[in-house]
Amino acid sequence: MGTLGELTPQQRAAMIATVTASVLLFSSLTSVIIALPRIQRDFGLDGSTLHWVVVAALLPLCAVALISGRLGDVLGRRRVFLLGMVCFGIGSALCAAAPGGLVLLAARGVQGLGVALAVPLALANLTAALPERRHGWAIGVQTAFTSFFGVAVPLGIALLVEFGSWRWAFAACVPLSAMVVVTARRHLVESRGPAGTSMDVPGAVLIAAGLTLVVLACERSSDLGFASPGTLLPLVTGAVLLALFVVVELRSAEPLLDLRPLRSPAVSVPMTALALVQCTSLGVAVYVTLYLQHVLDLGALRTGLLLTASSVGTVVLSPLVGRLTDQGYGRRLILTGLAVLGCCLLWLTYGVANRHGTLLVPALLVFGLAPPLVYPAATALIMASVPGSARGVAASLSVQSRQIGAAVGLALLNALFTTAEWDERNDLLASAAGDGDDFTPREQRTLDTVLSREEERQELLARLPGAAHERVGAAADSAFVTALEVSLLTLGGLILVSAVLLALVGGLVRSAAPPDGPAPATRSPG
């Protein structure tokens, strides 16, 4: 049983600094979702551009997270962590002062780069500062605070949106980043990999470029379709670069990523689980938030209060899950979390179809139990899969798997959602514009935000007969709900099928007499 009182003053300070950084960094990625409708109105962004307010921060994280772990092993984990926090603070200040949408997107990219540099090293510095027997407990505490504030922070932003400005949410990150930098400089001890550890520049370039192109292709598919050259060219190029990365790493004497442990289910299973849960959590946060505000007209504040239900179980479960992981139950916890997540997505689908916000409260409450079952257990298993000298890369593996799931998964989910929404809406509006007078692609994109962009809504509706005005709004509403139902059902089915497959591949359902021991994760579970 680990408690904060059992740690030395320096260990406590190191834990406070790294956990605070994790809360700040992770919450910045998704907390902006609650303010998207207000940002859209302030800057006049269309639906596709608005989506990039989230993706712009995820893209550098997906591309750079693994590289930052090696940078920490080479240059020093504390040094790279501090660099990331400074970068994040600068990006936050730029977001707060952004005069328009393009500057905001660029500033979000700077924020994302800071997160990419700092997040893996926050975990690496946390585990380096504590004895090994406390790693699972510490990761559980970190996950509890990160998950709780991942919902509490959007609630605070909802208050700012309702009574002030969304810009203060970004401005508040600046002094908090400075506080973390000062504390970390005083209390974190520098650590790095063995002498002579190199960067593996070819591998770093290939994986960063390959992942970036794949994510961009998935994002473009929502507007262009997967068959479009604008989608296929970056997708194929990215896939080729990732294939070259595998070849280079297998031949390298000191690879950026040792691919051999990935062959073991003890490593690949928790990484896959992290990707699935992160994709689902982010997708639900984005689209359920928009559903509550656009379809149910709850507003930012009531939406934030309703989403708080998903954080209740996290605070209680995460430290407990960390302790159970230390005792060898990590694999069973992962399977349980995936099963809960899949069933809960089906429950959410039912609630969305009935268009009743109160019905979603118990579903969101149970939904919040899944991530704390998976995140600490999967992260601890990955961290145990490599020697301590490569702790930075191991931390990057856990972060990388989550962010690949977030960036690629959200891009694919956006493509599915957009396709279902456009098909349903265009069927409903087949005759709304008059015979032979279909909506143009630009007008179709305007319809994506017809409930929130008043000026363009009136311009578009002005060309329709008066009786069609109400029909257009109802069609946009109905199409959004249908698309959300399709997306949630698809995610739920994927999670449940994946849980079964991962259980079979990883041996998670085997009823061995003793619990899974704390053996290194490079061993295949038996």
Coordinates of C-alpha atoms in Angstrom, one line a residue:
M1 CA 0.0 0.0 0.0
G2 CA 1.7 3.2 -1.1
T3 CA 0.9 6.6 0.5
L4 CA 2.3 10.0 0.0
G5 CA 3.5 10.1 3.6
E6 CA 5.8 7.2 3.0
L7 CA 7.9 9.2 0.5
T8 CA 10.8 11.5 1.3
P9 CA 10.3 15.3 0.9
Q10 CA 12.2 15.3 -2.4
Q11 CA 10.2 12.3 -3.7
R12 CA 6.9 14.1 -2.8
A13 CA 8.0 17.3 -4.5
A14 CA 9.0 15.3 -7.6
M15 CA 5.7 13.5 -7.6
I16 CA 3.7 16.7 -7.2
A17 CA 5.6 18.4 -10.0
T18 CA 5.2 15.5 -12.5
V19 CA 1.6 14.8 -11.7
T20 CA 0.7 18.5 -11.9
A21 CA 2.4 18.6 -15.3
S22 CA 0.5 15.6 -16.5
V23 CA -2.8 17.1 -15.4
L24 CA -2.0 20.3 -17.1
L25 CA -0.7 18.8 -20.3
F26 CA -3.3 16.1 -20.9
S27 CA -6.2 18.4 -19.9
S28 CA -5.1 21.0 -22.5
L29 CA -5.5 18.5 -25.3
T30 CA -9.3 18.0 -24.9
S31 CA -10.6 20.6 -22.4
V32 CA -10.9 23.0 -25.3
I33 CA -13.8 20.9 -26.7
I34 CA -16.3 22.6 -24.4
A35 CA -15.4 26.0 -25.9
L36 CA -15.5 24.9 -29.5
P37 CA -19.0 26.4 -30.3
R38 CA -17.9 29.8 -28.9
I39 CA -14.5 29.7 -30.7
Q40 CA -16.4 28.8 -33.9
R41 CA -18.7 31.9 -33.5
D42 CA -15.8 34.2 -32.6
F43 CA -13.6 33.3 -35.5
G44 CA -16.2 32.2 -38.1
L45 CA -14.7 28.7 -38.5
D46 CA -16.4 26.0 -40.5
G47 CA -16.9 22.5 -39.2
S48 CA -13.8 21.1 -40.8
T49 CA -11.5 23.8 -39.6
L50 CA -13.1 23.7 -36.1
H51 CA -12.1 20.0 -35.9
W52 CA -8.4 21.1 -36.3
V53 CA -8.5 23.1 -33.0
V54 CA -8.4 19.6 -31.4
V55 CA -6.2 17.8 -34.0
A56 CA -3.6 20.5 -34.3
A57 CA -2.4 19.7 -30.7
L58 CA -2.7 15.9 -31.2
L59 CA -0.7 15.8 -34.4
P60 CA 2.8 16.8 -33.0
L61 CA 2.1 14.6 -29.9
C62 CA 1.5 11.6 -32.2
A63 CA 4.6 12.3 -34.3
V64 CA 7.1 13.4 -31.6
A65 CA 6.2 11.5 -28.4
L66 CA 8.4 8.5 -29.1
I67 CA 11.3 10.8 -30.2
S68 CA 11.1 12.8 -27.0
G69 CA 11.6 9.7 -25.0
R70 CA 14.9 9.0 -26.8
L71 CA 15.9 12.7 -26.5
G72 CA 15.4 12.4 -22.7
D73 CA 17.6 9.2 -22.7
V74 CA 20.3 11.1 -24.6
L75 CA 20.1 14.7 -23.4
G76 CA 18.7 14.2 -19.9
R77 CA 15.1 13.5 -18.9
R78 CA 14.7 16.5 -16.7
R79 CA 16.2 18.8 -19.3
V80 CA 13.8 17.7 -22.1
F81 CA 10.9 17.8 -19.7
L82 CA 11.6 21.4 -18.8
L83 CA 12.0 22.3 -22.4
G84 CA 8.6 20.8 -23.1
M85 CA 7.0 22.7 -20.3
V86 CA 8.5 26.0 -21.5
C87 CA 7.2 25.3 -25.1
F88 CA 3.8 24.5 -23.7
G89 CA 3.7 27.7 -21.7
I90 CA 4.6 29.7 -24.8
G91 CA 2.0 27.9 -26.9
S92 CA -0.7 28.6 -24.2
A93 CA 0.1 32.3 -24.2
L94 CA -0.2 32.4 -28.0
C95 CA -3.5 30.7 -27.9
A96 CA -4.8 33.2 -25.4
A97 CA -3.8 36.1 -27.6
A98 CA -4.7 34.6 -31.0
P99 CA -6.4 37.2 -33.2
G100 CA -7.9 34.6 -35.6
G101 CA -8.5 31.0 -36.4
L102 CA -5.2 30.3 -38.3
V103 CA -3.1 31.8 -35.5
L104 CA -5.0 29.7 -32.9
L105 CA -4.3 26.5 -34.9
A106 CA -0.6 27.3 -35.1
A107 CA -0.5 28.1 -31.4
R108 CA -2.3 24.8 -30.7
G109 CA 0.5 23.1 -32.7
V110 CA 3.1 24.7 -30.4
Q111 CA 1.1 23.6 -27.4
G112 CA 1.0 20.1 -28.8
L113 CA 4.8 20.1 -29.4
G114 CA 5.3 21.0 -25.7
V115 CA 3.0 18.2 -24.6
A116 CA 4.9 15.8 -26.9
L117 CA 8.2 16.7 -25.3
A118 CA 7.0 16.8 -21.7
V119 CA 4.4 14.1 -21.2
P120 CA 6.7 11.0 -21.8
L121 CA 9.4 12.6 -19.6
A122 CA 6.9 13.4 -16.8
L123 CA 6.2 9.7 -16.5
A124 CA 9.9 8.8 -16.8
N125 CA 10.9 11.3 -14.2
L126 CA 8.1 10.1 -11.9
T127 CA 9.2 6.5 -12.0
A128 CA 12.8 7.5 -11.7
A129 CA 12.2 9.4 -8.5
L130 CA 10.3 6.6 -6.7
P131 CA 11.3 3.0 -5.7
E132 CA 10.2 0.4 -8.1
R133 CA 7.7 -1.1 -5.7
R134 CA 5.7 2.2 -5.8
H135 CA 5.6 2.6 -9.6
G136 CA 2.1 1.1 -10.1
W137 CA 0.7 3.1 -7.2
A138 CA 2.3 6.3 -8.5
I139 CA 1.0 5.8 -12.0
G140 CA -2.5 5.1 -10.5
V141 CA -2.4 8.4 -8.6
Q142 CA -1.2 10.2 -11.7
T143 CA -4.0 8.7 -13.8
A144 CA -6.6 9.5 -11.1
F145 CA -5.7 13.2 -11.1
T146 CA -5.3 13.4 -14.8
S147 CA -8.6 11.7 -15.5
F148 CA -10.5 13.7 -12.9
F149 CA -9.1 17.1 -14.0
G150 CA -9.7 16.0 -17.6
V151 CA -13.4 16.5 -16.8
A152 CA -13.1 19.1 -14.0
V153 CA -11.1 21.5 -16.2
P154 CA -13.7 21.5 -19.0
L155 CA -16.2 22.3 -16.3
G156 CA -14.1 25.3 -15.3
I157 CA -13.8 26.3 -19.0
A158 CA -17.6 26.0 -19.3
L159 CA -17.9 28.6 -16.5
L160 CA -15.5 30.9 -18.4
V161 CA -17.3 30.4 -21.6
E162 CA -20.7 31.2 -19.9
F163 CA -19.6 34.2 -18.0
G164 CA -16.3 35.4 -19.5
S165 CA -14.0 34.3 -22.3
W166 CA -12.4 31.0 -23.5
R167 CA -9.1 32.8 -23.7
W168 CA -8.7 32.7 -20.0
A169 CA -8.5 28.9 -20.1
F170 CA -5.3 29.2 -22.1
A171 CA -3.9 32.2 -20.1
A172 CA -4.2 30.2 -16.9
C173 CA -1.8 27.6 -18.2
V174 CA 1.1 30.1 -18.4
P175 CA 1.6 30.6 -14.6
L176 CA 0.9 27.0 -13.9
S177 CA 3.6 25.9 -16.4
A178 CA 6.1 28.3 -14.8
M179 CA 5.3 26.9 -11.4
V180 CA 6.0 23.3 -12.6
V181 CA 9.3 24.5 -14.2
V182 CA 10.5 26.1 -11.0
T183 CA 9.5 23.0 -8.9
A184 CA 11.1 20.5 -11.3
R185 CA 14.4 22.4 -11.5
R186 CA 14.7 22.2 -7.7
H187 CA 13.5 18.7 -7.0
L188 CA 14.0 16.5 -10.0
V189 CA 17.3 14.6 -10.3
E190 CA 18.7 14.5 -13.8
S191 CA 18.7 11.0 -15.3
R192 CA 19.6 9.6 -18.8
G193 CA 20.4 6.5 -20.7
P194 CA 23.8 4.8 -20.7
A195 CA 26.8 6.8 -21.9
G196 CA 27.1 6.7 -25.7
T197 CA 23.3 6.5 -26.3
S198 CA 22.6 8.1 -29.7
M199 CA 19.5 9.7 -31.2
D200 CA 18.9 7.5 -34.3
V201 CA 18.1 10.4 -36.6
P202 CA 16.9 8.4 -39.6
G203 CA 14.4 6.5 -37.5
A204 CA 13.2 9.7 -35.9
V205 CA 12.6 11.4 -39.2
L206 CA 10.9 8.4 -40.7
I207 CA 8.4 7.8 -37.9
A208 CA 7.6 11.5 -37.4
A209 CA 7.0 12.0 -41.2
G210 CA 5.1 8.7 -41.6
L211 CA 2.7 9.2 -38.7
T212 CA 2.1 12.8 -39.7
L213 CA 1.2 11.9 -43.3
V214 CA -1.1 9.0 -42.2
V215 CA -3.0 11.3 -39.7
L216 CA -3.3 14.0 -42.3
A217 CA -4.7 11.6 -44.8
C218 CA -7.3 10.3 -42.4
E219 CA -8.3 13.8 -41.6
R220 CA -8.6 14.8 -45.3
S221 CA -10.8 11.7 -45.9
S222 CA -13.7 13.3 -44.1
D223 CA -13.9 16.0 -46.8
L224 CA -12.4 14.3 -49.9
G225 CA -13.2 10.7 -49.3
F226 CA -10.7 7.8 -49.1
A227 CA -10.7 7.3 -52.9
S228 CA -9.5 10.9 -53.6
P229 CA -5.9 11.4 -54.7
G230 CA -5.6 14.0 -52.0
T231 CA -6.2 11.3 -49.4
L232 CA -4.5 8.3 -51.0
L233 CA -1.2 10.1 -51.8
P234 CA -0.3 11.1 -48.2
L235 CA -1.7 7.8 -46.9
V236 CA 0.4 5.7 -49.2
T237 CA 3.5 7.9 -48.7
G238 CA 3.0 7.7 -44.9
A239 CA 2.6 3.9 -45.0
V240 CA 5.8 3.6 -47.1
L241 CA 7.8 5.8 -44.7
L242 CA 6.5 3.7 -41.7
A243 CA 7.5 0.5 -43.5
L244 CA 11.0 2.0 -44.1
F245 CA 11.1 2.9 -40.4
V246 CA 10.6 -0.8 -39.5
V247 CA 13.4 -1.8 -41.9
V248 CA 15.8 0.8 -40.5
E249 CA 15.0 -0.1 -36.9
L250 CA 15.5 -3.8 -37.4
R251 CA 19.0 -3.1 -38.9
S252 CA 20.1 -0.4 -36.5
A253 CA 22.6 -1.2 -33.8
E254 CA 20.9 1.3 -31.5
P255 CA 17.3 1.7 -32.8
L256 CA 14.9 4.5 -31.7
L257 CA 12.4 1.8 -31.0
D258 CA 13.4 -1.8 -30.3
L259 CA 10.6 -3.6 -32.2
R260 CA 11.4 -7.1 -30.7
P261 CA 9.4 -6.6 -27.5
L262 CA 6.3 -5.7 -29.6
R263 CA 6.1 -9.3 -30.8
S264 CA 5.2 -10.3 -27.2
P265 CA 1.5 -10.0 -26.2
A266 CA 2.7 -8.8 -22.8
V267 CA 3.7 -5.5 -24.6
S268 CA 1.4 -5.4 -27.7
V269 CA -1.8 -6.1 -25.7
P270 CA -1.5 -3.2 -23.3
M271 CA -0.4 -0.8 -26.1
T272 CA -3.4 -1.8 -28.2
A273 CA -5.7 -1.4 -25.2
L274 CA -4.3 2.1 -24.5
A275 CA -4.9 3.1 -28.1
L276 CA -8.5 1.8 -28.1
V277 CA -9.4 3.5 -24.8
Q278 CA -7.8 6.8 -25.8
C279 CA -9.6 6.9 -29.1
T280 CA -12.9 6.1 -27.5
S281 CA -12.6 8.6 -24.7
L282 CA -11.6 11.4 -27.0
G283 CA -14.3 10.6 -29.6
V284 CA -17.0 10.4 -26.9
A285 CA -15.8 13.7 -25.4
V286 CA -15.9 15.5 -28.7
Y287 CA -19.2 14.3 -30.2
V288 CA -21.2 13.9 -27.0
T289 CA -20.2 17.5 -26.0
L290 CA -21.4 18.8 -29.4
Y291 CA -24.6 16.6 -29.1
L292 CA -25.4 18.0 -25.6
Q293 CA -24.9 21.6 -26.8
H294 CA -26.2 21.5 -30.3
V295 CA -29.0 18.9 -30.2
L296 CA -30.2 19.2 -26.6
D297 CA -29.3 22.9 -26.3
L298 CA -27.9 22.5 -22.8
G299 CA -25.3 25.2 -23.1
A300 CA -21.6 25.0 -22.0
L301 CA -22.2 25.1 -18.3
R302 CA -24.9 22.3 -18.1
T303 CA -22.9 20.2 -20.5
G304 CA -19.8 20.5 -18.3
L305 CA -21.8 19.5 -15.3
L306 CA -23.3 16.5 -17.1
L307 CA -19.9 15.3 -18.3
T308 CA -18.5 15.5 -14.7
A309 CA -20.3 12.2 -14.1
S310 CA -17.7 10.4 -16.1
S311 CA -14.9 11.4 -13.6
V312 CA -16.5 10.1 -10.4
G313 CA -15.2 6.5 -10.5
T314 CA -11.8 7.6 -11.8
V315 CA -10.6 9.2 -8.5
V316 CA -11.5 6.1 -6.5
L317 CA -10.3 3.4 -8.9
S318 CA -7.0 4.6 -10.3
P319 CA -4.8 4.3 -7.1
L320 CA -6.5 1.0 -6.4
V321 CA -5.9 -0.3 -9.9
G322 CA -2.2 0.8 -9.5
R323 CA -1.8 -1.3 -6.4
L324 CA -3.6 -4.3 -7.9
T325 CA -1.2 -4.0 -10.9
D326 CA 1.8 -4.1 -8.5
Q327 CA 0.3 -7.3 -7.2
G328 CA 0.1 -8.8 -10.7
Y329 CA -3.5 -8.3 -11.8
G330 CA -2.8 -5.9 -14.6
R331 CA -3.8 -8.0 -17.5
R332 CA -7.2 -8.9 -15.9
L333 CA -7.9 -5.3 -15.2
I334 CA -7.2 -4.4 -18.9
L335 CA -9.8 -6.9 -20.1
T336 CA -12.4 -5.8 -17.6
G337 CA -11.9 -2.2 -18.6
L338 CA -12.4 -3.0 -22.3
A339 CA -15.5 -5.0 -21.6
V340 CA -17.0 -2.2 -19.5
L341 CA -16.2 0.4 -22.2
G342 CA -17.7 -1.6 -25.0
C343 CA -21.0 -2.3 -23.2
C344 CA -21.2 1.4 -22.1
L345 CA -20.9 2.6 -25.6
L346 CA -24.0 0.6 -26.5
W347 CA -25.7 2.2 -23.5
L348 CA -24.7 5.6 -24.7
T349 CA -26.1 4.9 -28.1
Y350 CA -29.5 4.1 -26.6
G351 CA -29.4 7.4 -24.6
V352 CA -28.5 9.4 -27.6
A353 CA -31.3 7.9 -29.7
N354 CA -33.8 8.9 -27.0
R355 CA -32.5 12.5 -26.8
H356 CA -32.7 12.7 -23.1
G357 CA -29.7 14.2 -21.2
T358 CA -30.6 12.7 -17.9
L359 CA -30.6 9.2 -19.4
L360 CA -27.0 9.8 -20.3
V361 CA -25.9 10.4 -16.7
P362 CA -25.7 6.8 -15.5
A363 CA -24.1 5.8 -18.8
L364 CA -21.4 8.4 -18.5
L365 CA -20.9 7.4 -14.8
V366 CA -20.2 3.8 -15.8
F367 CA -18.2 5.0 -18.9
G368 CA -15.8 6.8 -16.5
L369 CA -14.9 3.5 -14.8
A370 CA -13.2 2.0 -17.9
P371 CA -10.1 4.3 -18.4
P372 CA -8.9 4.0 -14.8
L373 CA -9.1 0.2 -15.2
V374 CA -6.9 0.3 -18.3
Y375 CA -4.5 3.2 -18.1
P376 CA -2.5 2.5 -15.0
A377 CA -2.4 -1.3 -15.6
A378 CA -1.4 -1.0 -19.2
T379 CA 1.2 1.7 -18.6
A380 CA 2.8 -0.2 -15.7
L381 CA 3.1 -3.3 -17.9
I382 CA 4.8 -1.4 -20.7
M383 CA 7.2 0.3 -18.3
A384 CA 8.2 -3.1 -16.9
S385 CA 8.9 -4.3 -20.5
V386 CA 12.3 -2.6 -20.8
P387 CA 15.3 -2.1 -18.6
G388 CA 15.6 1.0 -16.5
S389 CA 18.2 2.5 -18.7
A390 CA 15.5 2.8 -21.5
R391 CA 12.8 4.2 -19.2
G392 CA 12.3 7.3 -21.4
V393 CA 11.5 5.1 -24.5
A394 CA 9.2 2.9 -22.4
A395 CA 7.3 5.9 -21.2
S396 CA 7.1 7.1 -24.8
L397 CA 5.6 3.8 -25.8
S398 CA 2.7 4.2 -23.5
V399 CA 2.2 7.8 -24.5
Q400 CA 2.7 7.0 -28.2
S401 CA 0.1 4.2 -28.2
R402 CA -2.4 6.5 -26.6
Q403 CA -1.8 9.4 -29.0
I404 CA -1.8 7.2 -32.1
G405 CA -5.1 5.9 -30.9
A406 CA -6.3 9.5 -30.3
A407 CA -5.0 11.1 -33.5
V408 CA -5.6 8.3 -36.0
G409 CA -8.7 7.0 -34.2
L410 CA -10.3 10.5 -34.0
A411 CA -9.5 11.1 -37.7
L412 CA -11.1 7.9 -38.8
L413 CA -14.1 8.5 -36.5
N414 CA -14.5 11.9 -38.0
A415 CA -14.5 10.4 -41.4
L416 CA -17.2 7.9 -40.4
F417 CA -19.3 10.5 -38.6
T418 CA -19.1 13.0 -41.5
T419 CA -20.0 10.4 -44.1
A420 CA -23.0 9.2 -42.0
E421 CA -24.1 12.7 -41.3
W422 CA -23.9 14.0 -44.9
D423 CA -25.7 10.9 -46.3
E424 CA -28.5 11.2 -43.8
R425 CA -28.9 14.9 -44.1
N426 CA -28.8 15.0 -47.9
D427 CA -31.4 12.3 -48.0
L428 CA -33.6 14.3 -45.7
L429 CA -33.0 17.5 -47.8
A430 CA -33.2 15.9 -51.2
S431 CA -36.1 18.3 -52.3
A432 CA -35.6 21.1 -49.8
A433 CA -33.7 23.3 -52.2
G434 CA -36.1 22.8 -55.1
D435 CA -35.9 20.5 -58.1
G436 CA -32.5 20.5 -59.7
D437 CA -31.1 22.9 -57.2
D438 CA -28.9 20.8 -54.9
F439 CA -26.7 22.2 -52.1
T440 CA -23.1 22.9 -53.1
P441 CA -20.2 21.3 -51.1
R442 CA -19.6 24.7 -49.4
E443 CA -23.3 24.8 -48.4
Q444 CA -23.1 21.3 -47.2
R445 CA -20.3 22.2 -44.9
T446 CA -22.3 25.2 -43.7
L447 CA -25.1 22.9 -42.8
D448 CA -22.7 21.0 -40.5
T449 CA -22.9 24.0 -38.2
V450 CA -26.3 25.3 -39.1
L451 CA -27.4 25.3 -35.4
S452 CA -24.5 27.4 -34.2
R453 CA -23.5 29.9 -36.9
E454 CA -26.4 32.2 -37.1
E455 CA -25.3 34.5 -39.9
E456 CA -24.4 31.8 -42.4
R457 CA -27.5 29.9 -41.4
Q458 CA -29.7 32.8 -42.4
E459 CA -27.9 33.3 -45.7
L460 CA -28.3 29.6 -46.6
L461 CA -32.0 29.4 -45.5
A462 CA -32.8 32.6 -47.4
R463 CA -32.6 30.8 -50.7
L464 CA -35.2 28.3 -49.6
P465 CA -39.0 28.5 -49.4
G466 CA -40.2 29.6 -46.0
A467 CA -41.7 26.2 -45.3
A468 CA -38.3 24.6 -45.8
H469 CA -36.5 26.6 -43.1
E470 CA -37.7 24.5 -40.2
R471 CA -37.1 21.4 -42.2
V472 CA -33.5 22.2 -42.8
G473 CA -32.8 22.7 -39.0
A474 CA -34.6 19.5 -38.2
A475 CA -32.6 17.6 -40.9
A476 CA -29.3 18.9 -39.5
D477 CA -30.4 17.9 -36.0
S478 CA -31.6 14.4 -37.1
A479 CA -28.5 13.8 -39.2
F480 CA -26.2 14.6 -36.3
V481 CA -28.0 12.2 -34.0
T482 CA -27.9 9.4 -36.7
A483 CA -24.2 10.0 -37.3
L484 CA -23.5 9.8 -33.5
E485 CA -25.5 6.6 -33.2
V486 CA -23.6 5.0 -36.0
S487 CA -20.2 6.1 -34.6
L488 CA -21.0 4.9 -31.0
L489 CA -22.3 1.5 -32.3
T490 CA -19.2 1.1 -34.5
L491 CA -16.9 1.9 -31.6
G492 CA -18.8 -0.3 -29.2
G493 CA -18.6 -3.3 -31.5
L494 CA -14.9 -2.7 -32.2
I495 CA -14.1 -2.5 -28.5
L496 CA -16.0 -5.7 -27.6
V497 CA -14.5 -7.6 -30.5
S498 CA -11.0 -6.3 -29.7
A499 CA -11.4 -7.3 -26.1
V500 CA -12.1 -10.9 -27.1
L501 CA -9.2 -11.0 -29.5
L502 CA -6.8 -9.4 -27.1
A503 CA -7.9 -11.8 -24.4
L504 CA -7.2 -14.8 -26.6
V505 CA -3.9 -13.4 -28.0
G506 CA -2.6 -12.2 -24.7
G507 CA -3.8 -15.0 -22.5
L508 CA -6.0 -12.6 -20.5
V509 CA -8.7 -15.1 -19.9
R510 CA -6.6 -18.0 -18.7
S511 CA -7.4 -18.9 -15.1
A512 CA -4.0 -19.5 -13.7
A513 CA -4.0 -20.3 -10.0
P514 CA -1.7 -17.5 -8.9
P515 CA -2.2 -14.0 -10.2
D516 CA 0.1 -12.7 -13.0
G517 CA 3.3 -12.0 -11.3
P518 CA 5.4 -8.9 -11.6
A519 CA 7.7 -10.5 -14.1
P520 CA 9.2 -8.3 -16.8
A521 CA 6.6 -7.6 -19.5
T522 CA 8.9 -9.0 -22.2
R523 CA 7.9 -12.4 -21.1
S524 CA 4.8 -13.9 -22.8
P525 CA 1.9 -14.2 -20.3
G526 CA 1.2 -17.7 -19.5

